[in-house]
Backbone as CSV, one residue per row, in Angstrom:
resi,resn,N_x,N_y,N_z,CA_x,CA_y,CA_z,C_x,C_y,C_z
1,MET,40.258,105.512,154.320,41.320,104.548,154.409,42.122,104.506,153.105
2,LYS,41.404,104.589,151.966,42.074,104.583,150.685,43.039,105.754,150.558
3,TYR,42.597,106.904,151.014,43.445,108.091,150.946,44.644,107.971,151.864
4,PHE,44.451,107.344,152.993,45.546,107.139,153.941,46.610,106.229,153.345
5,LEU,46.201,105.127,152.717,47.156,104.203,152.081,47.884,104.877,150.923
6,THR,47.131,105.660,150.132,47.752,106.377,149.017,48.782,107.368,149.542
7,LEU,48.439,108.080,150.606,49.347,109.036,151.211,50.594,108.338,151.747
8,CYS,50.448,107.199,152.373,51.595,106.437,152.894,52.512,105.974,151.761
9,VAL,51.925,105.516,150.657,52.712,105.065,149.509,53.474,106.235,148.907
10,LEU,52.819,107.380,148.767,53.478,108.561,148.216,54.619,109.030,149.119
11,ILE,54.420,109.024,150.403,55.482,109.422,151.334,56.641,108.423,151.258
12,GLY,56.311,107.144,151.191,57.355,106.116,151.081,58.155,106.252,149.800
13,LEU,57.495,106.527,148.696,58.186,106.687,147.421,59.003,107.958,147.370
14,SER,58.533,109.006,148.002,59.287,110.261,147.976,60.593,110.115,148.745
15,GLY,60.639,109.250,149.718,61.878,109.010,150.452,62.910,108.302,149.597
16,CYS,62.494,107.583,148.561,63.416,106.855,147.682,64.079,107.764,146.662
17,VAL,63.540,108.974,146.489,64.110,109.896,145.514,65.469,110.398,145.979
18,THR,65.621,110.619,147.268,66.885,111.101,147.810,67.840,109.932,148.002
19,PRO,69.052,109.980,147.395,69.981,108.871,147.572,70.420,108.753,149.024
20,PRO,70.791,107.570,149.434,71.276,107.389,150.800,72.463,108.296,151.087
21,ALA,72.640,108.643,152.366,73.712,109.547,152.767,75.085,109.022,152.368
22,LYS,75.250,107.713,152.378,76.535,107.109,152.016,76.896,107.440,150.575
23,LEU,75.938,107.408,149.664,76.201,107.724,148.269,76.432,109.210,148.050
24,GLN,75.745,110.050,148.812,75.917,111.483,148.659,77.326,111.923,149.045
25,SER,77.927,111.290,150.038,79.245,111.721,150.508,80.382,111.139,149.663
26,ALA,80.072,110.234,148.744,81.114,109.602,147.937,81.414,110.443,146.702
27,ARG,81.926,111.625,146.900,82.291,112.500,145.795,83.776,112.321,145.492
28,PRO,84.156,112.417,144.210,85.570,112.262,143.887,86.403,113.360,144.539
29,LYS,87.508,112.962,145.125,88.408,113.930,145.762,89.310,114.528,144.689
30,PRO,89.759,115.752,144.893,90.669,116.329,143.906,91.918,115.452,143.801
31,SER,92.321,115.163,142.575,93.462,114.270,142.396,94.775,115.028,142.540
32,ALA,95.770,114.310,143.011,97.111,114.865,143.145,97.738,114.933,141.756
33,PRO,98.768,115.758,141.591,99.448,115.813,140.290,99.985,114.433,139.909
34,VAL,99.869,114.097,138.645,100.334,112.799,138.177,101.345,112.974,137.047
35,ALA,102.212,111.990,136.934,103.147,111.933,135.813,102.545,111.009,134.770
36,SER,102.926,111.195,133.532,102.492,110.252,132.504,103.735,109.589,131.924
37,ILE,103.596,108.327,131.607,104.686,107.598,130.967,104.107,106.873,129.766
38,GLU,104.775,107.010,128.648,104.360,106.326,127.439,105.560,105.616,126.842
39,VAL,105.272,104.652,125.992,106.327,103.873,125.362,106.706,104.530,124.043
40,HIS,108.008,104.670,123.823,108.509,105.240,122.564,108.207,104.291,121.410
41,ARG,107.669,104.811,120.340,107.386,104.031,119.142,108.435,104.378,118.092
42,SER,109.329,103.449,117.821,110.386,103.715,116.846,109.864,103.515,115.430
43,ASN,110.411,104.296,114.520,110.066,104.105,113.115,110.958,102.999,112.548
44,PRO,110.670,102.478,111.360,111.465,101.362,110.815,112.959,101.664,110.689
45,ILE,113.313,102.897,110.343,114.733,103.234,110.209,115.423,103.135,111.570
46,GLU,114.788,103.687,112.626,115.362,103.564,113.972,115.480,102.097,114.378
47,PHE,114.465,101.324,114.041,114.433,99.927,114.459,115.601,99.142,113.866
48,PHE,115.869,99.321,112.590,116.902,98.515,111.936,118.301,99.117,112.021
49,THR,118.424,100.405,112.230,119.764,101.007,112.261,120.187,101.484,113.640
50,GLY,119.247,101.733,114.524,119.606,102.313,115.813,119.459,101.375,116.984
51,TYR,119.343,100.081,116.721,119.208,99.080,117.771,117.935,99.268,118.587
52,GLU,116.959,99.999,118.049,115.707,100.208,118.766,114.996,98.875,118.974
53,THR,114.328,98.757,120.084,113.603,97.553,120.451,112.147,97.901,120.676
54,ARG,111.263,97.041,120.236,109.840,97.247,120.506,109.592,96.927,121.970
55,CYS,108.955,97.851,122.658,108.709,97.707,124.095,107.226,97.913,124.364
56,GLU,106.651,97.032,125.153,105.246,97.134,125.561,105.162,96.944,127.071
57,ILE,104.348,97.748,127.731,104.127,97.592,129.169,102.955,96.634,129.355
58,HIS,103.177,95.562,130.153,102.122,94.565,130.382,101.464,94.711,131.752
59,SER,102.224,95.176,132.741,101.599,95.401,134.044,102.261,96.596,134.718
60,LEU,101.472,97.231,135.540,101.903,98.409,136.279,101.534,98.194,137.735
61,ASP,102.539,98.109,138.576,102.334,97.841,140.009,101.496,96.581,140.221
62,GLY,101.766,95.557,139.405,101.109,94.268,139.559,99.747,94.144,138.902
63,VAL,99.264,95.201,138.255,97.950,95.183,137.603,98.152,95.171,136.089
64,SER,97.515,94.237,135.408,97.640,94.140,133.949,97.085,95.395,133.282
65,VAL,97.773,95.846,132.239,97.360,97.040,131.505,97.422,96.749,130.008
66,ILE,96.707,97.552,129.222,96.704,97.331,127.781,96.955,98.605,126.982
67,ASN,97.081,99.738,127.591,97.292,100.989,126.867,98.768,101.220,126.593
68,SER,99.077,102.356,125.992,100.480,102.713,125.783,100.837,104.015,126.487
69,ASN,99.885,104.631,127.164,100.122,105.866,127.903,99.478,105.715,129.278
70,TYR,100.268,105.925,130.329,99.796,105.667,131.687,100.045,106.868,132.574
71,GLU,99.161,107.066,133.557,99.339,108.119,134.539,99.754,107.485,135.853
72,LEU,100.798,108.057,136.461,101.347,107.541,137.712,101.541,108.684,138.685
73,SER,101.336,108.404,139.943,101.693,109.398,140.945,103.208,109.327,141.124
74,PRO,103.843,110.433,141.452,105.281,110.381,141.703,105.586,109.372,142.812
75,GLY,106.699,108.674,142.683,107.093,107.671,143.664,107.585,106.401,142.997
76,ASN,107.661,105.325,143.786,108.164,104.039,143.291,107.072,103.246,142.592
77,HIS,107.432,102.628,141.477,106.506,101.804,140.702,107.253,100.610,140.124
78,THR,106.513,99.554,139.816,107.081,98.373,139.176,106.323,98.113,137.877
79,LEU,107.072,97.984,136.795,106.497,97.692,135.486,106.987,96.323,135.026
80,THR,106.144,95.609,134.313,106.587,94.424,133.601,106.446,94.751,132.125
81,VAL,107.557,94.619,131.385,107.569,94.983,129.981,107.966,93.790,129.127
82,SER,107.502,93.797,127.885,108.009,92.828,126.914,108.891,93.603,125.950
83,LEU,109.993,92.999,125.588,110.955,93.604,124.678,111.099,92.678,123.480
84,SER,110.905,93.200,122.281,111.025,92.407,121.062,112.087,93.022,120.174
85,HIS,113.000,92.178,119.701,114.045,92.670,118.809,114.357,91.601,117.777
86,LEU,114.128,91.935,116.521,114.412,91.059,115.391,113.864,89.651,115.580
87,GLY,112.593,89.577,115.986,111.913,88.292,116.076,112.062,87.549,117.385
88,HIS,112.807,88.072,118.330,112.972,87.427,119.637,112.269,88.256,120.699
89,ASP,111.560,87.582,121.613,110.809,88.258,122.674,111.432,87.968,124.028
90,TYR,111.446,88.986,124.868,112.009,88.892,126.210,111.068,89.597,127.179
91,ILE,111.209,89.304,128.455,110.422,89.944,129.518,111.389,90.672,130.445
92,GLY,110.960,91.822,130.933,111.772,92.563,131.880,110.918,93.146,132.988
93,ASP,111.431,93.091,134.214,110.796,93.773,135.347,111.563,95.063,135.578
94,VAL,110.831,96.159,135.708,111.448,97.473,135.836,111.033,98.082,137.167
95,ASP,111.999,98.314,138.047,111.756,99.097,139.261,112.042,100.544,138.897
96,LEU,111.054,101.395,139.089,111.107,102.756,138.577,110.759,103.752,139.667
97,LEU,111.500,104.851,139.709,111.176,105.952,140.614,110.827,107.161,139.769
98,ILE,109.593,107.624,139.881,109.141,108.833,139.186,109.298,109.995,140.172
99,PRO,110.182,110.958,139.873,110.444,112.022,140.845,109.370,113.096,140.931
100,GLU,108.747,113.443,139.795,107.760,114.520,139.820,106.752,114.347,138.693
101,ALA,105.696,115.110,138.771,104.609,115.012,137.802,105.012,115.695,136.498
102,LYS,105.551,114.898,135.581,105.942,115.366,134.251,105.538,114.305,133.242
103,ARG,105.790,114.587,131.993,105.527,113.622,130.923,106.833,112.901,130.586
104,TYR,106.821,111.566,130.695,108.008,110.759,130.459,107.761,109.767,129.337
105,GLU,108.862,109.294,128.748,108.797,108.288,127.707,109.782,107.175,128.050
106,LEU,109.358,105.942,127.861,110.206,104.773,128.094,110.763,104.325,126.749
107,ARG,112.097,104.305,126.639,112.750,103.892,125.400,113.590,102.650,125.660
108,ALA,113.595,101.755,124.696,114.351,100.506,124.827,115.276,100.332,123.626
109,LYS,116.504,99.878,123.907,117.477,99.593,122.852,118.197,98.301,123.193
110,ARG,118.610,97.615,122.144,119.438,96.429,122.349,120.795,96.699,121.730
111,LYS,121.829,96.429,122.479,123.186,96.589,121.986,123.969,95.371,122.411
112,ASP,124.473,94.628,121.445,125.229,93.402,121.702,124.389,92.434,122.529
113,ASP,124.869,92.052,123.700,124.171,91.074,124.537,123.469,91.727,125.728
114,ALA,122.894,92.897,125.518,122.214,93.596,126.616,121.077,94.450,126.065
115,PHE,120.133,94.732,126.945,119.073,95.694,126.662,119.282,96.899,127.562
116,MET,118.975,98.083,127.043,119.056,99.302,127.836,117.689,99.987,127.807
117,LEU,117.152,100.286,128.982,115.919,101.060,129.092,116.276,102.460,129.557
118,SER,115.641,103.447,128.961,115.868,104.839,129.333,114.541,105.520,129.608
119,ILE,114.552,106.419,130.564,113.403,107.274,130.840,113.780,108.664,130.339
120,VAL,112.927,109.233,129.491,113.198,110.522,128.875,112.155,111.530,129.339
121,ASP,112.620,112.703,129.771,111.735,113.827,130.069,111.331,114.400,128.713
122,VAL,110.066,114.244,128.335,109.614,114.609,126.996,109.739,116.115,126.762
123,ALA,109.414,116.937,127.747,109.451,118.390,127.568,110.852,118.868,127.218
124,GLY,111.860,118.299,127.878,113.232,118.715,127.622,113.955,117.814,126.643
125,ASP,113.294,116.742,126.180,113.898,115.725,125.317,115.264,115.317,125.872
126,LYS,115.255,114.991,127.172,116.499,114.681,127.873,116.375,113.337,128.594
127,VAL,117.362,112.470,128.387,117.402,111.195,129.100,117.739,111.503,130.554
128,ILE,116.885,111.045,131.474,117.128,111.346,132.881,117.538,110.119,133.678
129,ALA,117.357,108.921,133.100,117.793,107.709,133.797,117.886,106.566,132.797
130,THR,118.854,105.689,133.014,118.989,104.497,132.189,119.320,103.306,133.071
131,SER,119.038,102.130,132.539,119.406,100.887,133.214,119.683,99.851,132.136
132,THR,120.735,99.070,132.336,121.115,98.043,131.376,121.070,96.686,132.057
133,ALA,120.567,95.700,131.328,120.521,94.331,131.849,121.066,93.383,130.789
134,PRO,121.852,92.388,131.211,122.352,91.405,130.246,121.192,90.627,129.633
135,LEU,121.371,90.249,128.393,120.356,89.518,127.648,119.984,88.233,128.368
136,ASN,118.671,88.064,128.611,118.152,86.899,129.308,116.663,86.814,128.989
137,ASP,116.056,85.664,129.196,114.615,85.552,128.951,113.805,86.433,129.887
138,HIS,114.275,86.618,131.123,113.592,87.464,132.112,114.645,88.336,132.786
139,MET,114.597,89.635,132.517,115.636,90.562,132.987,115.094,91.487,134.071
140,LYS,116.002,92.071,134.830,115.658,93.002,135.914,116.335,94.340,135.636
141,PHE,115.534,95.413,135.606,116.055,96.758,135.384,115.757,97.619,136.602
142,LEU,116.718,98.414,137.008,116.522,99.378,138.085,116.692,100.765,137.483
143,VAL,115.590,101.505,137.366,115.627,102.834,136.755,115.220,103.843,137.823
144,PHE,116.212,104.367,138.516,115.943,105.339,139.560,116.394,106.700,139.096
145,VAL,115.474,107.625,139.046,115.773,108.987,138.615,116.307,109.759,139.807
146,VAL,117.484,110.332,139.644,118.091,111.123,140.712,117.525,112.523,140.652
147,GLN,116.977,112.972,141.768,116.404,114.314,141.819,117.525,115.316,142.064
148,ASN,117.435,116.460,141.403,118.452,117.519,141.600,118.182,118.325,142.837
């Protein structure tokens, strides 16, 4: 009887070594190509002479974020950004269309009573889309990249 109980315990424990079928099938799927977007960091000379604005991304598609470099699938996205210029802080909502999986940079400038956001293709160092919004505590930007 002792051997029978020991054998039953060993068989029961050996079944626990193999993970359940549900866990075995949960393998990561190959990811689709993604674009990356990062915020341009201006140097002090750009900041004071070129109307550069400090820009930070606070949320991406409604989810709070804390990094400065993000990966996005091509398509429509919504960003919430904070814009700081000479001691004043503003908030902006950005509707953005990413056309393809490339590396992009978000640049912000203030000129007179408006802010301008630009999306730059980093590889070509080329501005591919811009949007301007009048100065306000909460602004709306539409940055749609036109595909060729």
